[in-house]
Amino acid sequence: MALVAAALATACGSASGPVVARPVAVTPPGATPAPPGGTPEPIDPATLAAFVPEAERFVEEHRGLRFTAPVKVRLLDDAAFRARNGDGGIDPVVADELHALQLVPRSVDLIAASKRSDSEGVVGVYQSRSKELLVRGSAPNPFVREVLVHELTHALQDQWFGIDRPALDAADDERSEAFTAVVEGDAVRIEDEYVASLPAGERRRVRLLEDAVTGIRGSIPGPLRELDLFPYISGPDFVRALAATRGNAGVDAAFRTPPTTSAEVMEPQRYLGGVAGATTVPVPAAGGASIDHGILGEFGLHLLMERASGTGAVSDADADATTRAWHGDAYVAWSRGTLTCERVTLAAAPGPSHDLVERVLSAYAARVSGVTVTAAPSTVTLTSCG
């Protein structure tokens, strides 16, 4: 799998013709949960139902597409929402790999931290298989309305392009994560445009309510939080770059032919310029029975370089330059007693990029116990156990 897997798949073209009239079904929950840090707010399904058509019209206008079918919105109490959405949580193998790369100390329980973030920090979700939009029971305050706009954008994407793509999820590369960045980046773009349309007082209230959720996510380790937020931070910048140069039609095209690497998402000019996604690198040999293999990617290398600069082994400028030098890799992971080890081979053709990658990784290895680096004419390999 790709390391970024810890974070979280019709017709095409512009729609024309009249807006499809459709009923809105909002199913009320059986109880009212308390919002973070507050007292329960009264649930009014009728008020929520009245807002859904307004939100749909906003999404249609700003996304340039029309809904083709009704979207069922289900309002659930806290327990029912958890039951339907699950607690989520990081893949245990990926948790071990974050420990192996020494991005997070082994004393930190990443599985528990990620489950808490997913179970407490999620307010709404669109489920592409059931075609339902689930909202955690709450009054339709400005933040809940913002979430509805975001999730209705997913429903619209699904109706036009299909966002449940199992073949991408099964691949041992970054295609699934890159596509997720398009999906979430597009929804965040429309969500942000909705918030910008609100009066100043409502915008302030959105941010206050949002901060309560952000506070929950802020309690998890930095690298895990960055993995969780990758599609929501890098994705919007990618989608906005497409929209700025090619409009909504360019965003539509990215759903049909998505980027395949985190590098294309982080550096949209790669995608816009038609630069090849990545150099194929053979999976390196494991030092024991393999438990996983895949692609670290530019974003994974970015996390590693953050760790390197944080130790003082390299400068921020060299860490950033090394991240941007990425153009392909492969990794393998294995268990060694109570530790997990990971070996990453980075493509680095002879020349300045090779020298930079070897120098920076070697400086990091010299500073951190359990890390070694070897270089070949066209690759640099890092091995880390933690």
Short mmCIF file of C-alpha atoms in Angstrom, two decimals:
data_model
loop_
_atom_site.label_atom_id
_atom_site.label_comp_id
_atom_site.label_asym_id
_atom_site.label_seq_id
_atom_site.Cartn_x
_atom_site.Cartn_y
_atom_site.Cartn_z
CA MET A 1 0.00 0.00 0.00
CA ALA A 2 1.03 3.62 -0.23
CA LEU A 3 1.94 5.28 3.05
CA VAL A 4 -0.70 7.97 2.51
CA ALA A 5 -3.30 5.19 2.79
CA ALA A 6 -3.43 5.98 6.51
CA ALA A 7 -5.44 9.07 5.82
CA LEU A 8 -8.90 7.85 4.88
CA ALA A 9 -13.55 6.14 -5.47
CA THR A 10 -22.16 8.50 -15.90
CA ALA A 11 -22.09 11.04 -17.90
CA CYS A 12 -19.35 13.58 -18.29
CA GLY A 13 -19.15 17.21 -19.28
CA SER A 14 -21.22 20.23 -18.39
CA ALA A 15 -24.86 19.74 -17.55
CA SER A 16 -27.57 21.63 -19.36
CA GLY A 17 -31.32 21.88 -19.22
CA PRO A 18 -33.66 22.58 -16.31
CA VAL A 19 -32.80 21.78 -12.71
CA VAL A 20 -34.29 18.42 -11.76
CA ALA A 21 -37.03 18.85 -9.16
CA ARG A 22 -36.61 16.31 -6.38
CA PRO A 23 -38.00 15.69 -2.89
CA VAL A 24 -35.72 15.99 0.13
CA ALA A 25 -35.98 13.25 2.74
CA VAL A 26 -34.44 14.06 6.11
CA THR A 27 -34.83 11.24 8.60
CA PRO A 28 -34.75 12.52 12.22
CA PRO A 29 -32.62 10.82 14.88
CA GLY A 30 -33.84 9.40 18.12
CA ALA A 31 -31.73 11.57 20.44
CA THR A 32 -29.64 14.71 20.50
CA PRO A 33 -25.91 14.53 21.20
CA ALA A 34 -24.03 17.42 22.74
CA PRO A 35 -21.77 19.32 20.38
CA PRO A 36 -18.08 19.55 21.38
CA GLY A 37 -17.77 21.63 24.52
CA GLY A 38 -21.44 22.61 24.60
CA THR A 39 -24.97 21.63 25.53
CA PRO A 40 -27.38 19.76 23.24
CA GLU A 41 -29.00 21.83 20.52
CA PRO A 42 -32.60 21.11 19.52
CA ILE A 43 -32.94 19.03 16.37
CA ASP A 44 -35.29 20.36 13.75
CA PRO A 45 -35.38 18.02 10.74
CA ALA A 46 -37.82 20.36 8.98
CA THR A 47 -35.33 23.22 9.14
CA LEU A 48 -32.58 20.96 7.87
CA ALA A 49 -34.79 19.68 5.07
CA ALA A 50 -35.58 23.25 4.06
CA PHE A 51 -31.85 24.02 3.78
CA VAL A 52 -30.93 21.02 1.62
CA PRO A 53 -32.49 22.39 -1.62
CA GLU A 54 -30.73 25.71 -0.99
CA ALA A 55 -27.43 23.89 -0.54
CA GLU A 56 -28.02 21.82 -3.66
CA ARG A 57 -28.65 24.94 -5.73
CA PHE A 58 -25.43 26.49 -4.40
CA VAL A 59 -23.42 23.35 -5.24
CA GLU A 60 -24.93 23.12 -8.73
CA GLU A 61 -24.22 26.77 -9.49
CA HIS A 62 -20.62 26.74 -8.27
CA ARG A 63 -19.72 23.28 -9.54
CA GLY A 64 -21.31 23.75 -12.96
CA LEU A 65 -23.20 20.43 -12.84
CA ARG A 66 -26.79 19.45 -12.03
CA PHE A 67 -27.97 16.72 -9.69
CA THR A 68 -29.47 13.85 -11.67
CA ALA A 69 -31.18 12.05 -8.77
CA PRO A 70 -32.48 12.81 -5.27
CA VAL A 71 -29.96 12.75 -2.42
CA LYS A 72 -31.23 11.15 0.78
CA VAL A 73 -30.06 13.05 3.87
CA ARG A 74 -30.24 11.09 7.12
CA LEU A 75 -29.92 12.89 10.47
CA LEU A 76 -28.54 10.48 13.09
CA ASP A 77 -27.86 10.68 16.79
CA ASP A 78 -24.31 10.16 18.00
CA ALA A 79 -24.59 6.40 18.60
CA ALA A 80 -26.36 5.72 15.30
CA PHE A 81 -23.84 7.83 13.40
CA ARG A 82 -20.95 5.89 14.89
CA ALA A 83 -22.69 2.61 14.09
CA ARG A 84 -23.24 3.57 10.45
CA ASN A 85 -19.91 5.34 9.88
CA GLY A 86 -17.68 3.19 12.09
CA ASP A 87 -14.75 4.30 14.20
CA GLY A 88 -12.27 4.26 11.32
CA GLY A 89 -8.67 4.28 12.40
CA ILE A 90 -5.29 3.83 10.77
CA ASP A 91 -4.28 0.52 9.19
CA PRO A 92 -2.13 -1.28 11.83
CA VAL A 93 0.55 -2.04 9.22
CA VAL A 94 0.81 1.64 8.29
CA ALA A 95 1.02 2.50 12.00
CA ASP A 96 3.99 0.13 12.26
CA GLU A 97 5.56 1.79 9.21
CA LEU A 98 5.27 5.25 10.77
CA HIS A 99 7.09 3.82 13.79
CA ALA A 100 9.66 2.14 11.51
CA LEU A 101 10.49 5.45 9.81
CA GLN A 102 10.70 6.99 13.31
CA LEU A 103 8.12 9.62 12.37
CA VAL A 104 6.23 8.79 15.59
CA PRO A 105 7.71 7.20 18.75
CA ARG A 106 6.67 3.60 19.30
CA SER A 107 5.32 4.59 22.72
CA VAL A 108 2.49 6.49 20.95
CA ASP A 109 -0.63 4.39 20.28
CA LEU A 110 -1.42 5.53 16.74
CA ILE A 111 -4.40 3.21 16.36
CA ALA A 112 -6.17 4.61 19.41
CA ALA A 113 -5.33 8.20 18.43
CA SER A 114 -6.64 7.78 14.89
CA LYS A 115 -9.85 6.09 16.05
CA ARG A 116 -10.56 8.97 18.40
CA SER A 117 -9.97 11.47 15.61
CA ASP A 118 -12.26 9.62 13.20
CA SER A 119 -15.05 8.89 15.69
CA GLU A 120 -15.18 12.32 17.35
CA GLY A 121 -14.00 14.63 14.60
CA VAL A 122 -16.43 13.63 11.82
CA VAL A 123 -19.73 15.51 11.53
CA GLY A 124 -21.03 14.29 8.17
CA VAL A 125 -20.25 11.74 5.49
CA TYR A 126 -21.55 10.80 2.04
CA GLN A 127 -21.63 7.05 1.51
CA SER A 128 -21.29 6.33 -2.19
CA ARG A 129 -22.51 2.73 -1.94
CA SER A 130 -25.80 3.55 -0.22
CA LYS A 131 -26.05 6.99 -1.91
CA GLU A 132 -26.90 8.47 1.50
CA LEU A 133 -25.59 11.58 3.20
CA LEU A 134 -25.28 11.02 6.95
CA VAL A 135 -25.24 13.98 9.34
CA ARG A 136 -24.37 13.62 13.01
CA GLY A 137 -27.42 14.92 14.90
CA SER A 138 -27.21 18.63 15.48
CA ALA A 139 -29.13 21.80 14.75
CA PRO A 140 -28.43 23.11 11.22
CA ASN A 141 -26.00 25.77 12.48
CA PRO A 142 -23.59 27.41 10.00
CA PHE A 143 -20.96 24.70 10.50
CA VAL A 144 -23.44 21.86 9.86
CA ARG A 145 -24.64 23.71 6.75
CA GLU A 146 -21.02 23.99 5.60
CA VAL A 147 -20.61 20.23 6.07
CA LEU A 148 -23.81 19.61 4.09
CA VAL A 149 -22.47 21.65 1.18
CA HIS A 150 -19.23 19.64 1.26
CA GLU A 151 -20.99 16.27 1.36
CA LEU A 152 -23.58 17.26 -1.27
CA THR A 153 -20.64 18.08 -3.54
CA HIS A 154 -19.52 14.47 -3.07
CA ALA A 155 -23.00 13.27 -3.99
CA LEU A 156 -22.87 15.36 -7.17
CA GLN A 157 -19.40 14.03 -8.03
CA ASP A 158 -20.65 10.50 -7.52
CA GLN A 159 -23.66 10.98 -9.79
CA TRP A 160 -21.48 12.29 -12.62
CA PHE A 161 -18.18 10.48 -12.29
CA GLY A 162 -18.45 7.72 -9.68
CA ILE A 163 -16.19 8.14 -6.67
CA ASP A 164 -16.18 4.55 -5.39
CA ARG A 165 -13.24 3.03 -7.31
CA PRO A 166 -12.16 -0.27 -5.70
CA ALA A 167 -9.47 -0.91 -8.33
CA LEU A 168 -7.60 2.19 -7.19
CA ASP A 169 -7.88 1.15 -3.53
CA ALA A 170 -6.37 -2.25 -4.34
CA ALA A 171 -3.31 -0.83 -6.14
CA ASP A 172 0.14 -0.77 -4.49
CA ASP A 173 0.79 2.82 -5.50
CA GLU A 174 -0.56 6.32 -4.88
CA ARG A 175 -3.43 6.35 -7.36
CA SER A 176 -6.11 5.97 -4.68
CA GLU A 177 -4.67 8.74 -2.53
CA ALA A 178 -4.21 11.08 -5.51
CA PHE A 179 -7.82 10.51 -6.60
CA THR A 180 -9.03 11.10 -3.03
CA ALA A 181 -7.22 14.45 -3.12
CA VAL A 182 -9.22 15.40 -6.24
CA VAL A 183 -12.50 14.32 -4.62
CA GLU A 184 -11.89 16.12 -1.33
CA GLY A 185 -10.14 19.09 -2.91
CA ASP A 186 -13.15 19.76 -5.12
CA ALA A 187 -15.56 19.51 -2.17
CA VAL A 188 -13.43 21.79 0.01
CA ARG A 189 -13.28 24.34 -2.82
CA ILE A 190 -17.09 24.51 -3.05
CA GLU A 191 -17.43 24.44 0.75
CA ASP A 192 -15.03 27.39 1.06
CA GLU A 193 -16.99 29.32 -1.56
CA TYR A 194 -20.14 28.73 0.47
CA VAL A 195 -18.53 29.98 3.69
CA ALA A 196 -17.22 33.04 1.84
CA SER A 197 -20.81 33.84 0.80
CA LEU A 198 -22.02 34.02 4.43
CA PRO A 199 -22.32 37.24 6.47
CA ALA A 200 -19.27 38.00 8.62
CA GLY A 201 -21.01 36.94 11.85
CA GLU A 202 -21.93 33.51 10.47
CA ARG A 203 -18.40 33.05 9.11
CA ARG A 204 -17.01 33.67 12.59
CA ARG A 205 -19.44 31.14 14.08
CA VAL A 206 -18.45 28.56 11.48
CA ARG A 207 -14.81 28.93 12.50
CA LEU A 208 -15.60 28.67 16.21
CA LEU A 209 -17.63 25.49 15.71
CA GLU A 210 -14.99 24.14 13.34
CA ASP A 211 -12.25 24.82 15.90
CA ALA A 212 -13.97 22.42 18.32
CA VAL A 213 -13.52 19.61 15.79
CA THR A 214 -10.02 20.79 14.88
CA GLY A 215 -9.14 20.64 18.57
CA ILE A 216 -9.96 16.93 18.57
CA ARG A 217 -7.82 16.33 15.50
CA GLY A 218 -5.09 18.51 16.99
CA SER A 219 -4.58 15.98 19.78
CA ILE A 220 -3.20 13.32 17.43
CA PRO A 221 0.52 13.10 16.47
CA GLY A 222 1.65 15.53 13.79
CA PRO A 223 2.58 13.04 11.02
CA LEU A 224 -0.69 11.15 11.44
CA ARG A 225 -2.63 14.42 11.37
CA GLU A 226 -0.80 15.42 8.18
CA LEU A 227 -1.68 12.07 6.61
CA ASP A 228 -5.34 12.53 7.56
CA LEU A 229 -5.43 16.07 6.21
CA PHE A 230 -3.39 15.56 3.00
CA PRO A 231 -6.43 15.38 0.67
CA TYR A 232 -8.11 18.32 2.44
CA ILE A 233 -5.06 20.63 2.29
CA SER A 234 -3.11 19.67 -0.84
CA GLY A 235 -6.26 18.62 -2.73
CA PRO A 236 -7.92 22.07 -2.74
CA ASP A 237 -4.74 23.76 -3.99
CA PHE A 238 -4.53 21.21 -6.80
CA VAL A 239 -8.19 21.64 -7.79
CA ARG A 240 -8.00 25.44 -7.60
CA ALA A 241 -4.96 25.35 -9.91
CA LEU A 242 -6.99 23.33 -12.41
CA ALA A 243 -10.01 25.62 -12.09
CA ALA A 244 -7.87 28.74 -12.49
CA THR A 245 -6.42 27.54 -15.81
CA ARG A 246 -9.15 25.29 -17.22
CA GLY A 247 -12.33 26.08 -15.27
CA ASN A 248 -14.76 23.46 -14.01
CA ALA A 249 -14.17 21.51 -17.23
CA GLY A 250 -10.57 21.02 -16.13
CA VAL A 251 -11.76 19.71 -12.76
CA ASP A 252 -14.17 17.37 -14.55
CA ALA A 253 -11.25 16.07 -16.61
CA ALA A 254 -9.31 15.26 -13.44
CA PHE A 255 -12.15 12.97 -12.35
CA ARG A 256 -11.92 11.14 -15.68
CA THR A 257 -8.11 11.06 -15.76
CA PRO A 258 -6.91 11.61 -12.19
CA PRO A 259 -3.36 12.27 -11.06
CA THR A 260 -1.53 9.11 -10.03
CA THR A 261 0.96 10.42 -7.48
CA SER A 262 1.05 12.76 -4.50
CA ALA A 263 3.78 14.67 -6.40
CA GLU A 264 1.25 15.73 -9.05
CA VAL A 265 -1.16 16.86 -6.33
CA MET A 266 1.49 18.78 -4.38
CA GLU A 267 2.95 20.29 -7.56
CA PRO A 268 -0.03 20.82 -9.92
CA GLN A 269 2.26 22.01 -12.71
CA ARG A 270 3.40 18.39 -13.07
CA TYR A 271 -0.15 17.31 -13.85
CA LEU A 272 -0.99 20.37 -15.94
CA GLY A 273 2.22 19.92 -17.93
CA GLY A 274 1.61 16.24 -18.57
CA VAL A 275 4.76 15.19 -16.70
CA ALA A 276 4.97 11.40 -16.24
CA GLY A 277 3.69 10.35 -12.83
CA ALA A 278 6.74 8.46 -11.52
CA THR A 279 9.80 6.42 -12.43
CA THR A 280 9.26 2.72 -11.72
CA VAL A 281 11.63 1.49 -9.01
CA PRO A 282 12.03 -2.22 -8.11
CA VAL A 283 10.94 -3.13 -4.59
CA PRO A 284 14.11 -3.43 -2.48
CA ALA A 285 15.02 -6.65 -0.69
CA ALA A 286 13.60 -7.06 2.81
CA GLY A 287 15.71 -7.93 5.82
CA GLY A 288 13.11 -10.46 6.98
CA ALA A 289 9.63 -11.72 6.14
CA SER A 290 7.91 -8.86 4.29
CA ILE A 291 4.75 -7.44 5.86
CA ASP A 292 4.11 -4.77 3.23
CA HIS A 293 5.50 -3.04 0.17
CA GLY A 294 4.45 -0.04 -1.86
CA ILE A 295 5.25 3.58 -2.68
CA LEU A 296 6.37 6.20 -0.14
CA GLY A 297 5.63 9.02 -2.60
CA GLU A 298 6.58 12.67 -2.50
CA PHE A 299 4.25 13.28 0.43
CA GLY A 300 5.78 10.43 2.42
CA LEU A 301 9.23 11.81 1.61
CA HIS A 302 8.00 15.22 2.77
CA LEU A 303 7.09 13.71 6.16
CA LEU A 304 10.51 12.08 6.39
CA MET A 305 12.22 15.37 5.50
CA GLU A 306 10.19 17.17 8.17
CA ARG A 307 11.59 14.67 10.64
CA ALA A 308 15.13 15.20 9.27
CA SER A 309 14.94 18.99 9.57
CA GLY A 310 13.35 18.65 13.01
CA THR A 311 16.43 16.79 14.26
CA GLY A 312 18.67 19.57 13.00
CA ALA A 313 20.43 17.16 10.65
CA VAL A 314 19.53 19.19 7.54
CA SER A 315 18.28 22.67 6.78
CA ASP A 316 14.65 23.36 5.89
CA ALA A 317 15.79 24.46 2.42
CA ASP A 318 17.64 21.18 1.78
CA ALA A 319 14.68 19.19 3.14
CA ASP A 320 12.29 20.98 0.76
CA ALA A 321 14.65 20.56 -2.20
CA THR A 322 15.00 16.85 -1.50
CA THR A 323 11.22 16.47 -1.36
CA ARG A 324 10.83 18.22 -4.72
CA ALA A 325 13.56 16.00 -6.22
CA TRP A 326 11.28 12.96 -5.85
CA HIS A 327 10.41 11.18 -9.08
CA GLY A 328 9.87 7.59 -7.99
CA ASP A 329 10.48 5.11 -5.18
CA ALA A 330 9.55 1.74 -3.73
CA TYR A 331 9.64 0.45 -0.17
CA VAL A 332 9.40 -2.83 1.71
CA ALA A 333 8.67 -3.34 5.41
CA TRP A 334 9.36 -6.27 7.73
CA SER A 335 9.28 -7.13 11.42
CA ARG A 336 12.43 -7.55 13.49
CA GLY A 337 11.60 -8.63 17.02
CA THR A 338 9.62 -5.84 18.67
CA LEU A 339 10.63 -3.37 15.94
CA THR A 340 9.44 -2.76 12.40
CA CYS A 341 11.94 -1.93 9.67
CA GLU A 342 11.36 -0.17 6.37
CA ARG A 343 13.69 0.12 3.38
CA VAL A 344 12.98 2.83 0.81
CA THR A 345 14.78 3.04 -2.53
CA LEU A 346 14.48 6.44 -4.19
CA ALA A 347 15.08 7.00 -7.90
CA ALA A 348 17.94 9.47 -8.22
CA ALA A 349 19.69 9.66 -11.58
CA PRO A 350 23.38 10.69 -11.57
CA GLY A 351 23.81 14.43 -11.19
CA PRO A 352 22.82 17.21 -8.79
CA SER A 353 19.58 15.53 -7.64
CA HIS A 354 21.38 12.28 -6.79
CA ASP A 355 24.08 14.16 -4.88
CA LEU A 356 21.46 16.18 -2.97
CA VAL A 357 19.36 13.16 -1.98
CA GLU A 358 22.42 11.14 -0.91
CA ARG A 359 23.89 14.05 1.08
CA VAL A 360 20.65 14.92 2.88
CA LEU A 361 19.67 11.34 3.74
CA SER A 362 23.22 10.55 4.85
CA ALA A 363 23.22 13.58 7.16
CA TYR A 364 19.93 12.39 8.63
CA ALA A 365 21.26 8.83 9.11
CA ALA A 366 24.34 10.17 10.88
CA ARG A 367 22.09 11.98 13.38
CA VAL A 368 19.46 9.29 14.07
CA SER A 369 20.11 5.82 15.52
CA GLY A 370 18.70 2.91 13.54
CA VAL A 371 18.92 4.63 10.14
CA THR A 372 21.40 3.73 7.38
CA VAL A 373 21.84 4.98 3.81
CA THR A 374 23.48 3.41 0.78
CA ALA A 375 23.82 4.83 -2.72
CA ALA A 376 24.00 3.30 -6.19
CA PRO A 377 24.49 5.10 -9.53
CA SER A 378 20.76 5.71 -10.08
CA THR A 379 19.23 5.21 -6.61
CA VAL A 380 19.61 6.09 -2.94
CA THR A 381 18.31 3.62 -0.34
CA LEU A 382 17.38 4.42 3.26
CA THR A 383 16.74 1.72 5.88
CA SER A 384 15.12 2.63 9.18
CA CYS A 385 14.04 0.50 12.15
CA GLY A 386 11.92 1.76 15.02
#
